[in-house]
Short mmCIF file of C-alpha atoms in Angstrom, two decimals:
data_model
loop_
_atom_site.label_atom_id
_atom_site.label_comp_id
_atom_site.label_asym_id
_atom_site.label_seq_id
_atom_site.Cartn_x
_atom_site.Cartn_y
_atom_site.Cartn_z
CA UNK A 1 0.04 0.05 -0.06
CA UNK A 2 1.47 3.41 -1.02
CA UNK A 3 2.62 5.58 1.80
CA UNK A 4 0.31 8.39 3.24
CA UNK A 5 1.65 11.73 2.46
CA UNK A 6 0.84 15.04 3.94
CA UNK A 7 2.60 18.40 2.59
CA UNK A 8 3.73 21.40 5.16
CA UNK A 9 3.77 24.67 2.97
CA UNK A 10 4.59 28.36 4.36
CA UNK A 11 3.53 31.59 4.18
CA UNK A 12 6.90 33.06 3.74
CA UNK A 13 10.54 31.69 3.59
CA UNK A 14 11.52 30.81 7.05
CA UNK A 15 7.86 30.64 8.41
CA UNK A 16 8.64 27.14 10.27
CA UNK A 17 8.43 24.62 7.38
CA UNK A 18 11.34 22.77 7.95
CA UNK A 19 11.13 22.72 11.96
CA UNK A 20 7.31 21.29 11.78
CA UNK A 21 8.47 18.85 9.46
CA UNK A 22 11.37 17.65 11.61
CA UNK A 23 8.80 17.46 14.76
CA UNK A 24 5.95 15.46 12.94
CA UNK A 25 8.60 13.01 11.23
CA UNK A 26 9.88 12.32 15.16
CA UNK A 27 6.26 12.27 16.14
CA UNK A 28 5.47 9.31 13.56
CA UNK A 29 8.82 7.53 14.30
CA UNK A 30 8.55 7.31 18.06
CA UNK A 31 4.90 5.88 17.42
CA UNK A 32 6.57 3.09 15.58
CA UNK A 33 5.70 4.21 12.48
CA UNK A 34 8.14 3.85 9.10
CA UNK A 35 8.19 7.79 8.01
CA UNK A 36 10.27 9.78 5.40
CA UNK A 37 10.61 13.33 4.84
CA UNK A 38 10.40 14.79 1.40
CA UNK A 39 11.37 18.00 -0.24
CA UNK A 40 10.96 18.14 -4.08
CA UNK A 41 12.96 21.15 -4.56
CA UNK A 42 15.45 22.94 -2.27
CA UNK A 43 17.53 25.80 -2.73
CA UNK A 44 20.35 25.90 -0.05
CA UNK A 45 24.09 26.24 0.16
CA UNK A 46 23.83 23.94 2.86
CA UNK A 47 23.99 20.58 2.03
CA UNK A 48 24.70 16.68 3.06
CA UNK A 49 26.40 13.97 1.68
CA UNK A 50 24.04 10.32 1.42
CA UNK A 51 25.47 7.01 1.70
CA UNK A 52 25.08 6.83 -2.33
CA UNK A 53 27.57 9.34 -2.61
CA UNK A 54 25.03 12.12 -3.55
CA UNK A 55 24.02 15.64 -2.35
CA UNK A 56 21.14 16.82 -0.63
CA UNK A 57 19.55 19.91 1.55
CA UNK A 58 21.39 19.76 4.87
CA UNK A 59 17.44 20.09 6.22
CA UNK A 60 16.85 16.76 4.79
CA UNK A 61 19.26 15.25 6.59
CA UNK A 62 18.66 16.39 9.79
CA UNK A 63 14.87 15.30 8.94
CA UNK A 64 15.81 12.07 8.06
CA UNK A 65 17.48 11.66 11.49
CA UNK A 66 14.21 12.30 13.21
CA UNK A 67 12.88 9.54 11.02
CA UNK A 68 15.56 7.52 12.48
CA UNK A 69 16.92 7.16 8.86
CA UNK A 70 20.24 7.91 7.10
CA UNK A 71 19.80 10.59 4.37
CA UNK A 72 19.03 9.15 0.73
CA UNK A 73 18.94 11.01 -2.57
CA UNK A 74 15.45 10.91 -3.00
CA UNK A 75 14.76 12.40 0.05
CA UNK A 76 15.75 15.96 -1.71
CA UNK A 77 15.70 14.86 -5.65
CA UNK A 78 16.39 18.73 -6.75
CA UNK A 79 18.80 20.99 -5.11
CA UNK A 80 19.54 24.44 -6.03
CA UNK A 81 22.89 25.52 -5.24
CA UNK A 82 23.18 29.35 -6.12
CA UNK A 83 26.57 30.48 -7.43
CA UNK A 84 25.54 34.16 -8.91
CA UNK A 85 22.25 36.21 -8.30
CA UNK A 86 20.69 34.96 -11.59
CA UNK A 87 22.43 31.20 -11.80
CA UNK A 88 22.33 27.85 -9.94
CA UNK A 89 24.01 24.65 -9.88
CA UNK A 90 21.43 22.17 -10.14
CA UNK A 91 21.55 18.42 -8.53
CA UNK A 92 19.34 15.93 -9.80
CA UNK A 93 19.13 12.61 -7.63
CA UNK A 94 22.04 13.50 -5.78
CA UNK A 95 24.26 14.35 -8.79
CA UNK A 96 25.37 17.90 -10.55
CA UNK A 97 23.11 18.03 -13.38
CA UNK A 98 24.04 21.79 -14.92
CA UNK A 99 24.12 25.04 -14.23
CA UNK A 100 21.33 27.23 -15.19
CA UNK A 101 19.91 30.85 -15.00
CA UNK A 102 16.91 31.45 -13.40
CA UNK A 103 15.17 31.39 -16.87
CA UNK A 104 16.29 28.64 -18.26
CA UNK A 105 15.49 26.54 -15.11
CA UNK A 106 11.90 27.52 -15.26
CA UNK A 107 11.87 26.13 -18.78
CA UNK A 108 13.61 22.89 -17.33
CA UNK A 109 10.69 22.38 -14.42
CA UNK A 110 8.28 19.87 -16.56
CA UNK A 111 11.43 17.41 -16.90
CA UNK A 112 12.50 17.82 -13.69
CA UNK A 113 9.04 17.30 -12.37
CA UNK A 114 9.33 13.79 -13.66
CA UNK A 115 12.48 13.15 -11.72
CA UNK A 116 10.72 14.56 -8.34
CA UNK A 117 7.99 11.96 -9.18
CA UNK A 118 10.41 9.19 -9.50
CA UNK A 119 12.02 9.55 -6.04
CA UNK A 120 8.55 10.47 -4.29
CA UNK A 121 7.29 6.89 -5.91
CA UNK A 122 10.22 5.26 -4.58
CA UNK A 123 9.61 6.39 -1.11
CA UNK A 124 5.83 5.42 -1.11
CA UNK A 125 7.08 1.96 -1.75
CA UNK A 126 9.21 2.20 0.89
CA UNK A 127 7.69 3.74 3.79
CA UNK A 128 4.13 3.99 5.51
CA UNK A 129 4.41 7.67 6.07
CA UNK A 130 5.84 10.62 3.89
CA UNK A 131 5.85 14.25 5.48
CA UNK A 132 6.76 16.86 2.39
CA UNK A 133 8.17 20.11 2.85
CA UNK A 134 7.37 22.89 0.46
CA UNK A 135 9.75 26.14 -0.47
CA UNK A 136 9.28 29.48 -0.10
CA UNK A 137 5.57 30.04 -0.21
CA UNK A 138 3.22 28.78 -2.53
CA UNK A 139 1.62 32.11 -3.39
CA UNK A 140 4.49 33.43 -5.55
CA UNK A 141 1.95 33.59 -8.57
CA UNK A 142 4.71 34.66 -10.99
CA UNK A 143 6.20 31.08 -10.39
CA UNK A 144 3.01 29.08 -10.19
CA UNK A 145 3.55 28.35 -13.71
CA UNK A 146 5.16 24.78 -13.87
CA UNK A 147 5.69 24.78 -10.06
CA UNK A 148 7.32 21.66 -8.68
CA UNK A 149 8.05 22.87 -5.26
CA UNK A 150 4.75 23.85 -3.52
CA UNK A 151 0.91 23.28 -4.95
CA UNK A 152 2.25 21.81 -8.27
CA UNK A 153 3.61 18.82 -6.46
CA UNK A 154 0.70 18.55 -4.21
CA UNK A 155 -1.83 18.50 -7.25
CA UNK A 156 0.65 15.83 -8.96
CA UNK A 157 0.84 13.71 -5.96
CA UNK A 158 -2.69 14.37 -4.79
CA UNK A 159 -2.06 15.03 -0.82
CA UNK A 160 -3.26 17.49 1.66
CA UNK A 161 -1.44 20.34 2.56
CA UNK A 162 -0.83 22.07 6.14
CA UNK A 163 -0.18 26.08 5.56
CA UNK A 164 2.10 27.69 8.34
CA UNK A 165 3.04 30.90 9.53
CA UNK A 166 5.13 32.63 11.85
CA UNK A 167 3.48 34.99 14.00
CA UNK A 168 6.86 36.19 15.45
CA UNK A 169 7.27 38.37 12.36
CA UNK A 170 3.90 40.34 12.79
CA UNK A 171 1.01 39.80 10.51
CA UNK A 172 0.05 36.42 10.83
CA UNK A 173 -3.65 36.59 9.97
CA UNK A 174 -2.75 38.52 6.74
CA UNK A 175 -0.26 35.96 5.85
CA UNK A 176 -2.47 33.07 5.86
CA UNK A 177 -5.58 34.75 4.49
CA UNK A 178 -3.54 36.59 1.90
CA UNK A 179 -1.77 33.14 0.96
CA UNK A 180 -5.34 31.35 0.75
CA UNK A 181 -6.84 34.40 -1.65
CA UNK A 182 -4.11 33.86 -3.83
CA UNK A 183 -4.41 30.20 -4.53
CA UNK A 184 -6.48 28.50 -6.89
CA UNK A 185 -9.69 27.14 -5.97
CA UNK A 186 -8.32 23.50 -6.28
CA UNK A 187 -5.08 24.61 -4.31
CA UNK A 188 -7.53 26.17 -1.53
CA UNK A 189 -9.61 23.34 -1.49
CA UNK A 190 -6.33 21.16 -0.86
CA UNK A 191 -5.38 23.01 2.25
CA UNK A 192 -6.82 21.49 5.45
CA UNK A 193 -5.54 23.50 8.01
CA UNK A 194 -3.23 26.60 9.90
CA UNK A 195 -0.23 26.12 12.09
CA UNK A 196 0.75 29.24 13.86
CA UNK A 197 4.48 29.16 14.50
CA UNK A 198 6.72 31.08 17.33
CA UNK A 199 3.85 32.49 19.49
CA UNK A 200 4.75 34.39 22.92
CA UNK A 201 2.47 35.44 25.57
CA UNK A 202 -1.15 34.20 26.77
CA UNK A 203 -2.78 31.88 24.38
CA UNK A 204 -6.17 33.41 25.44
CA UNK A 205 -5.36 36.83 23.81
CA UNK A 206 -4.83 35.00 20.76
CA UNK A 207 -8.24 32.99 20.67
CA UNK A 208 -10.59 35.87 19.33
CA UNK A 209 -8.26 35.79 16.34
CA UNK A 210 -8.21 32.18 15.84
CA UNK A 211 -11.84 31.85 15.74
CA UNK A 212 -11.90 34.54 12.90
CA UNK A 213 -9.78 32.81 11.07
CA UNK A 214 -11.50 29.85 11.43
CA UNK A 215 -14.91 31.07 10.46
CA UNK A 216 -13.39 33.47 7.45
CA UNK A 217 -11.80 30.71 5.63
CA UNK A 218 -13.28 27.29 6.86
CA UNK A 219 -10.04 25.76 7.97
CA UNK A 220 -9.10 24.78 11.14
CA UNK A 221 -6.14 26.04 13.30
CA UNK A 222 -4.40 22.51 13.92
CA UNK A 223 -1.91 24.01 16.40
CA UNK A 224 -0.38 27.12 17.88
CA UNK A 225 3.43 26.20 18.47
CA UNK A 226 5.27 28.58 21.16
CA UNK A 227 8.49 30.28 20.66
CA UNK A 228 11.21 27.84 22.00
CA UNK A 229 14.12 30.06 23.94
CA UNK A 230 17.28 28.36 23.57
CA UNK A 231 16.36 26.20 20.50
CA UNK A 232 18.53 25.26 17.93
CA UNK A 233 18.75 22.99 14.95
CA UNK A 234 20.88 22.81 11.53
CA UNK A 235 19.86 25.89 9.25
CA UNK A 236 18.52 25.35 6.26
CA UNK A 237 20.28 28.05 4.44
CA UNK A 238 20.60 31.21 6.34
CA UNK A 239 22.86 32.36 9.30
CA UNK A 240 20.38 32.06 12.17
CA UNK A 241 21.21 35.58 13.93
CA UNK A 242 19.98 34.32 17.41
CA UNK A 243 22.14 31.12 17.99
CA UNK A 244 25.38 32.21 18.97
CA UNK A 245 26.30 31.55 23.12
CA UNK A 246 27.84 34.49 24.66
CA UNK A 247 30.03 32.85 27.47
CA UNK A 248 30.15 34.77 30.56
CA UNK A 249 33.72 33.64 31.47
CA UNK A 250 36.90 34.49 29.12
CA UNK A 251 36.76 32.41 26.25
CA UNK A 252 38.28 31.32 22.85
CA UNK A 253 37.43 33.97 20.52
CA UNK A 254 36.59 32.67 17.17
CA UNK A 255 35.88 34.60 14.10
CA UNK A 256 34.77 33.68 10.26
CA UNK A 257 33.87 35.80 7.58
CA UNK A 258 30.55 35.53 5.77
CA UNK A 259 31.55 35.20 2.47
CA UNK A 260 28.41 36.25 -0.08
CA UNK A 261 28.42 32.61 -1.33
CA UNK A 262 29.00 30.90 2.06
CA UNK A 263 28.42 27.36 2.05
CA UNK A 264 27.79 24.64 5.10
CA UNK A 265 28.12 27.28 7.85
CA UNK A 266 26.43 24.63 10.09
CA UNK A 267 30.35 23.61 10.45
CA UNK A 268 30.36 26.23 13.06
CA UNK A 269 26.89 25.38 14.89
CA UNK A 270 28.99 23.13 17.81
CA UNK A 271 31.57 26.23 18.09
CA UNK A 272 28.54 28.95 18.18
CA UNK A 273 26.93 26.52 20.91
CA UNK A 274 30.06 26.16 22.81
CA UNK A 275 29.96 27.30 26.45
CA UNK A 276 33.75 28.18 26.08
CA UNK A 277 34.07 29.73 22.91
CA UNK A 278 32.71 33.23 21.86
CA UNK A 279 31.92 32.86 18.36
CA UNK A 280 31.24 35.62 15.67
CA UNK A 281 30.35 35.60 11.96
CA UNK A 282 31.86 39.11 10.18
CA UNK A 283 29.74 40.43 7.43
CA UNK A 284 30.48 42.83 4.71
CA UNK A 285 31.96 46.43 5.88
CA UNK A 286 32.33 45.25 9.40
CA UNK A 287 35.38 45.78 11.12
CA UNK A 288 37.43 42.67 12.04
CA UNK A 289 38.23 42.01 15.62
CA UNK A 290 40.90 40.37 17.50
CA UNK A 291 40.61 36.77 17.93
CA UNK A 292 42.21 33.77 18.85
CA UNK A 293 41.35 31.87 15.91
CA UNK A 294 39.99 32.50 12.45
CA UNK A 295 38.16 30.25 10.31
CA UNK A 296 37.56 30.56 6.68
CA UNK A 297 34.60 28.54 5.92
CA UNK A 298 33.38 26.97 2.57
CA UNK A 299 32.18 28.79 -0.76
CA UNK A 300 30.15 27.82 -3.41
CA UNK A 301 31.92 30.48 -5.55
CA UNK A 302 35.71 30.53 -4.16
CA UNK A 303 37.40 32.82 -6.81
CA UNK A 304 34.57 35.62 -6.13
CA UNK A 305 34.40 35.26 -2.36
CA UNK A 306 38.43 35.58 -2.24
CA UNK A 307 38.08 38.84 -4.15
CA UNK A 308 35.41 39.65 -1.26
CA UNK A 309 37.89 38.95 1.37
CA UNK A 310 40.37 41.32 -0.40
CA UNK A 311 37.86 43.99 -1.30
CA UNK A 312 37.02 43.97 2.64
CA UNK A 313 40.36 43.86 4.15
CA UNK A 314 40.61 40.08 5.25
CA UNK A 315 44.17 39.70 3.52
CA UNK A 316 46.21 41.76 5.79
CA UNK A 317 44.02 41.25 8.74
CA UNK A 318 44.94 37.24 8.52
CA UNK A 319 48.79 38.35 8.05
CA UNK A 320 48.61 40.48 11.06
CA UNK A 321 47.08 37.68 13.10
CA UNK A 322 49.48 35.34 12.17
CA UNK A 323 52.38 37.59 13.01
CA UNK A 324 50.70 38.14 16.47
CA UNK A 325 50.60 34.40 17.01
CA UNK A 326 46.79 33.47 16.12
CA UNK A 327 45.63 30.18 14.63
CA UNK A 328 44.11 29.71 11.39
CA UNK A 329 41.49 27.07 9.59
CA UNK A 330 40.45 26.78 6.31
CA UNK A 331 37.55 24.26 5.57
CA UNK A 332 36.75 23.39 1.87
CA UNK A 333 36.92 26.52 -0.04
CA UNK A 334 38.59 28.35 2.97
CA UNK A 335 41.02 25.65 2.39
CA UNK A 336 41.99 26.06 -1.50
CA UNK A 337 42.08 29.90 -0.47
CA UNK A 338 45.51 29.04 1.60
CA UNK A 339 47.32 28.17 -1.43
CA UNK A 340 48.83 30.41 -4.01
CA UNK A 341 46.71 29.80 -6.73
CA UNK A 342 42.72 28.78 -7.55
CA UNK A 343 42.35 27.98 -11.21
CA UNK A 344 39.00 27.26 -13.08
CA UNK A 345 40.03 26.94 -16.48
CA UNK A 346 36.31 25.61 -17.74
CA UNK A 347 34.19 28.06 -15.60
CA UNK A 348 33.08 25.33 -13.21
CA UNK A 349 32.10 28.15 -10.70
CA UNK A 350 31.97 31.24 -12.82
CA UNK A 351 34.16 33.17 -15.44
CA UNK A 352 37.13 30.63 -16.70
CA UNK A 353 40.40 32.42 -15.02
CA UNK A 354 42.66 31.94 -12.18
CA UNK A 355 43.10 33.78 -8.56
CA UNK A 356 45.77 34.53 -6.33
CA UNK A 357 45.41 32.97 -2.81
CA UNK A 358 46.63 33.80 0.67
CA UNK A 359 49.84 32.27 -0.03
CA UNK A 360 50.08 30.36 3.15
CA UNK A 361 50.56 26.91 1.69
CA UNK A 362 52.65 25.88 -1.32
CA UNK A 363 50.06 23.93 -2.96
CA UNK A 364 47.59 24.88 -5.91
CA UNK A 365 43.93 24.16 -6.88
CA UNK A 366 42.10 23.43 -9.93
CA UNK A 367 38.39 23.08 -10.04
CA UNK A 368 37.13 20.27 -12.23
CA UNK A 369 33.70 19.12 -13.11
CA UNK A 370 33.82 16.16 -11.03
CA UNK A 371 32.38 16.72 -7.53
CA UNK A 372 33.82 14.70 -4.91
CA UNK A 373 30.90 13.41 -2.55
CA UNK A 374 31.49 11.30 0.21
CA UNK A 375 31.46 10.61 3.96
CA UNK A 376 34.17 10.19 5.89
CA UNK A 377 35.94 9.06 8.73
CA UNK A 378 39.42 10.02 9.74
CA UNK A 379 41.89 10.85 12.51
CA UNK A 380 43.28 14.22 13.01
CA UNK A 381 46.97 14.37 12.28
CA UNK A 382 47.47 16.58 15.33
CA UNK A 383 46.88 14.16 18.15
CA UNK A 384 45.29 11.02 16.41
CA UNK A 385 41.85 11.84 17.50
CA UNK A 386 38.89 10.23 15.70
CA UNK A 387 36.95 12.43 13.60
CA UNK A 388 34.17 12.34 11.05
CA UNK A 389 32.38 14.62 8.45
CA UNK A 390 31.63 14.66 4.72
CA UNK A 391 33.38 16.09 1.71
CA UNK A 392 31.72 18.25 -0.76
CA UNK A 393 34.16 19.71 -3.46
CA UNK A 394 35.13 20.34 -6.84
CA UNK A 395 38.70 21.29 -6.45
CA UNK A 396 41.82 18.78 -6.79
CA UNK A 397 44.84 20.64 -4.75
CA UNK A 398 48.64 19.52 -4.82
CA UNK A 399 51.87 20.81 -3.76
CA UNK A 400 54.58 20.47 -1.15
CA UNK A 401 52.15 21.80 1.70
CA UNK A 402 50.20 17.99 1.70
CA UNK A 403 53.29 16.20 2.74
CA UNK A 404 52.30 17.72 6.25
CA UNK A 405 48.53 16.51 6.16
CA UNK A 406 45.77 17.57 8.48
CA UNK A 407 43.32 14.72 8.41
CA UNK A 408 44.15 10.95 8.27
CA UNK A 409 41.82 8.90 6.23
CA UNK A 410 42.36 4.91 6.03
CA UNK A 411 43.27 5.21 2.31
CA UNK A 412 44.73 8.55 2.32
CA UNK A 413 45.50 12.20 3.44
CA UNK A 414 43.42 15.28 3.26
CA UNK A 415 44.90 18.99 4.18
CA UNK A 416 47.78 20.45 5.49
CA UNK A 417 49.36 21.70 8.59
CA UNK A 418 51.87 24.45 8.39
CA UNK A 419 55.56 24.18 9.36
CA UNK A 420 54.93 26.31 12.64
CA UNK A 421 52.00 24.43 13.44
CA UNK A 422 49.39 27.62 13.30
CA UNK A 423 47.64 26.99 10.02
CA UNK A 424 45.35 23.87 9.54
CA UNK A 425 43.31 23.32 6.38
CA UNK A 426 41.32 20.60 4.91
CA UNK A 427 38.19 19.67 2.76
CA UNK A 428 36.37 17.92 5.76
CA UNK A 429 32.93 19.15 6.61
CA UNK A 430 31.91 18.77 10.16
CA UNK A 431 35.37 19.26 11.67
CA UNK A 432 33.47 20.27 15.02
CA UNK A 433 30.72 17.49 15.48
CA UNK A 434 32.56 14.94 17.30
CA UNK A 435 33.18 15.95 20.77
CA UNK A 436 36.74 14.90 21.12
CA UNK A 437 37.96 16.54 18.06
CA UNK A 438 36.16 19.51 18.87
CA UNK A 439 37.89 19.58 21.97
CA UNK A 440 41.31 18.57 20.52
CA UNK A 441 40.83 21.56 17.97
CA UNK A 442 39.97 23.98 20.57
CA UNK A 443 43.10 23.36 22.76
CA UNK A 444 45.22 23.48 19.53
CA UNK A 445 43.57 26.70 19.20
CA UNK A 446 44.52 27.92 22.68
CA UNK A 447 41.97 26.97 25.02
CA UNK A 448 43.28 25.49 28.01
CA UNK A 449 41.06 22.05 29.35
CA UNK A 450 38.54 22.50 26.52
CA UNK A 451 34.89 20.98 27.46
CA UNK A 452 34.04 18.02 25.22
CA UNK A 453 30.26 18.92 24.14
CA UNK A 454 28.44 16.27 22.18
CA UNK A 455 26.86 18.26 19.14
CA UNK A 456 25.04 15.32 17.99
CA UNK A 457 23.36 14.44 21.21
CA UNK A 458 22.38 18.30 21.79
CA UNK A 459 20.85 17.88 18.05
CA UNK A 460 19.02 14.45 19.53
CA UNK A 461 17.59 16.42 22.41
CA UNK A 462 16.43 19.19 20.62
CA UNK A 463 14.50 17.20 17.93
CA UNK A 464 12.89 15.23 21.16
CA UNK A 465 11.80 18.70 22.68
CA UNK A 466 10.57 19.62 19.39
CA UNK A 467 8.63 16.40 19.21
CA UNK A 468 7.25 17.19 22.76
CA UNK A 469 6.08 20.65 21.99
CA UNK A 470 4.45 19.46 18.85
CA UNK A 471 2.34 16.57 20.57
CA UNK A 472 1.21 18.97 23.33
CA UNK A 473 0.17 21.63 21.45
CA UNK A 474 -0.91 20.27 17.57
CA UNK A 475 -4.18 18.37 17.26
CA UNK A 476 -2.15 15.24 16.08
CA UNK A 477 -5.53 13.43 15.95
CA UNK A 478 -6.84 15.73 13.17
CA UNK A 479 -3.57 15.70 11.16
CA UNK A 480 -3.15 11.85 10.88
CA UNK A 481 -6.74 11.21 9.45
CA UNK A 482 -5.70 13.74 6.72
CA UNK A 483 -2.84 11.65 5.58
#
């Protein structure tokens, strides 16, 4: 029997779709039901590697964890990774398919719908329930034609929809009613109810509005979820401004630049939440403060972001930081920047050409079409501490610097450590996820007696907390019959 399906759509981006899908997946899973997440089309620079060696949105990997599953390509069949303001790399079934501008992608959608439905049907055959996440808002009338991310998929799959809105942003009733009003009649009939997210205050003051909403739309309010203080789960794409812990005691100061095309910034979540770390992202035009450690993140367009670093005076700041004894880490694209040259002869990430790097490692990188996608278990060369993560990169790096590697894998070596031991770089995302590896790297950076904080266990506790709130605040008995 094919899986029962329900789709969560939002009135806006960041309304709470990813979080609600994650929580519902855990509610179903701990009820003993087999459930899988699904997002037809995602646009994000935070991605994860599947066991098949494919690439999907990071949010779907988190939702897979909520289901008790390993992430799989079919959970996010189409992933868009923007590499400019008008173009993106298109990932289909986990592999790079093409690089298209917005107009060309829109023309391609009918063909991509076939790929979406192939993945959906395979999941239907394997699981009892599928919880689907929409993208952005279904009320983008300029994108309704050929839509595959919201109502276009819901109509094709013939599944009910729950509409979620964020009351913390204000205007929640206008968001819900306005979204319904912009849908077609068949799409409105498909919406079976509302969820209001991030409510603060006395629920009794909200009830008159809830009654009005139900009377005027004919749709049920299926739940009002509270604003969860101190809540954190991996961001789908944008950097969350309220995640960082600010330690009261003197702590290790870490900064990282916010590249215009920063990718997998979730690498730093264990640091942002660490009680002994004062972590700060530094954006365009901001002063670069003193720090114990600078980390250069991954990027979807390494040469453009390298130019951004020069324009924002990061080069002299990094050289000065190292002269005064600071430590430096480069991850993936940030690691490539540590070398002398980054060449893109085929225009993989933009215009063909090459750029000079920071020149801190004797190595050169060439971008090539074949992307490396691997889950990795390894050991830090610093002290043989176990570390695990994943690789997502299109570059091949070579040079004498690699003779002193940063990471030791069973079959090869990765990255480099400088002769003076103050610079470390590698391709491995998730460097700080393992408690022991995180503590080891923080001690290397200058933190005495670094606490070993288990970020993965922390994530699991947050998923459980979310599921508890959903079971308490939502009418689950009404939602299951909808499926």
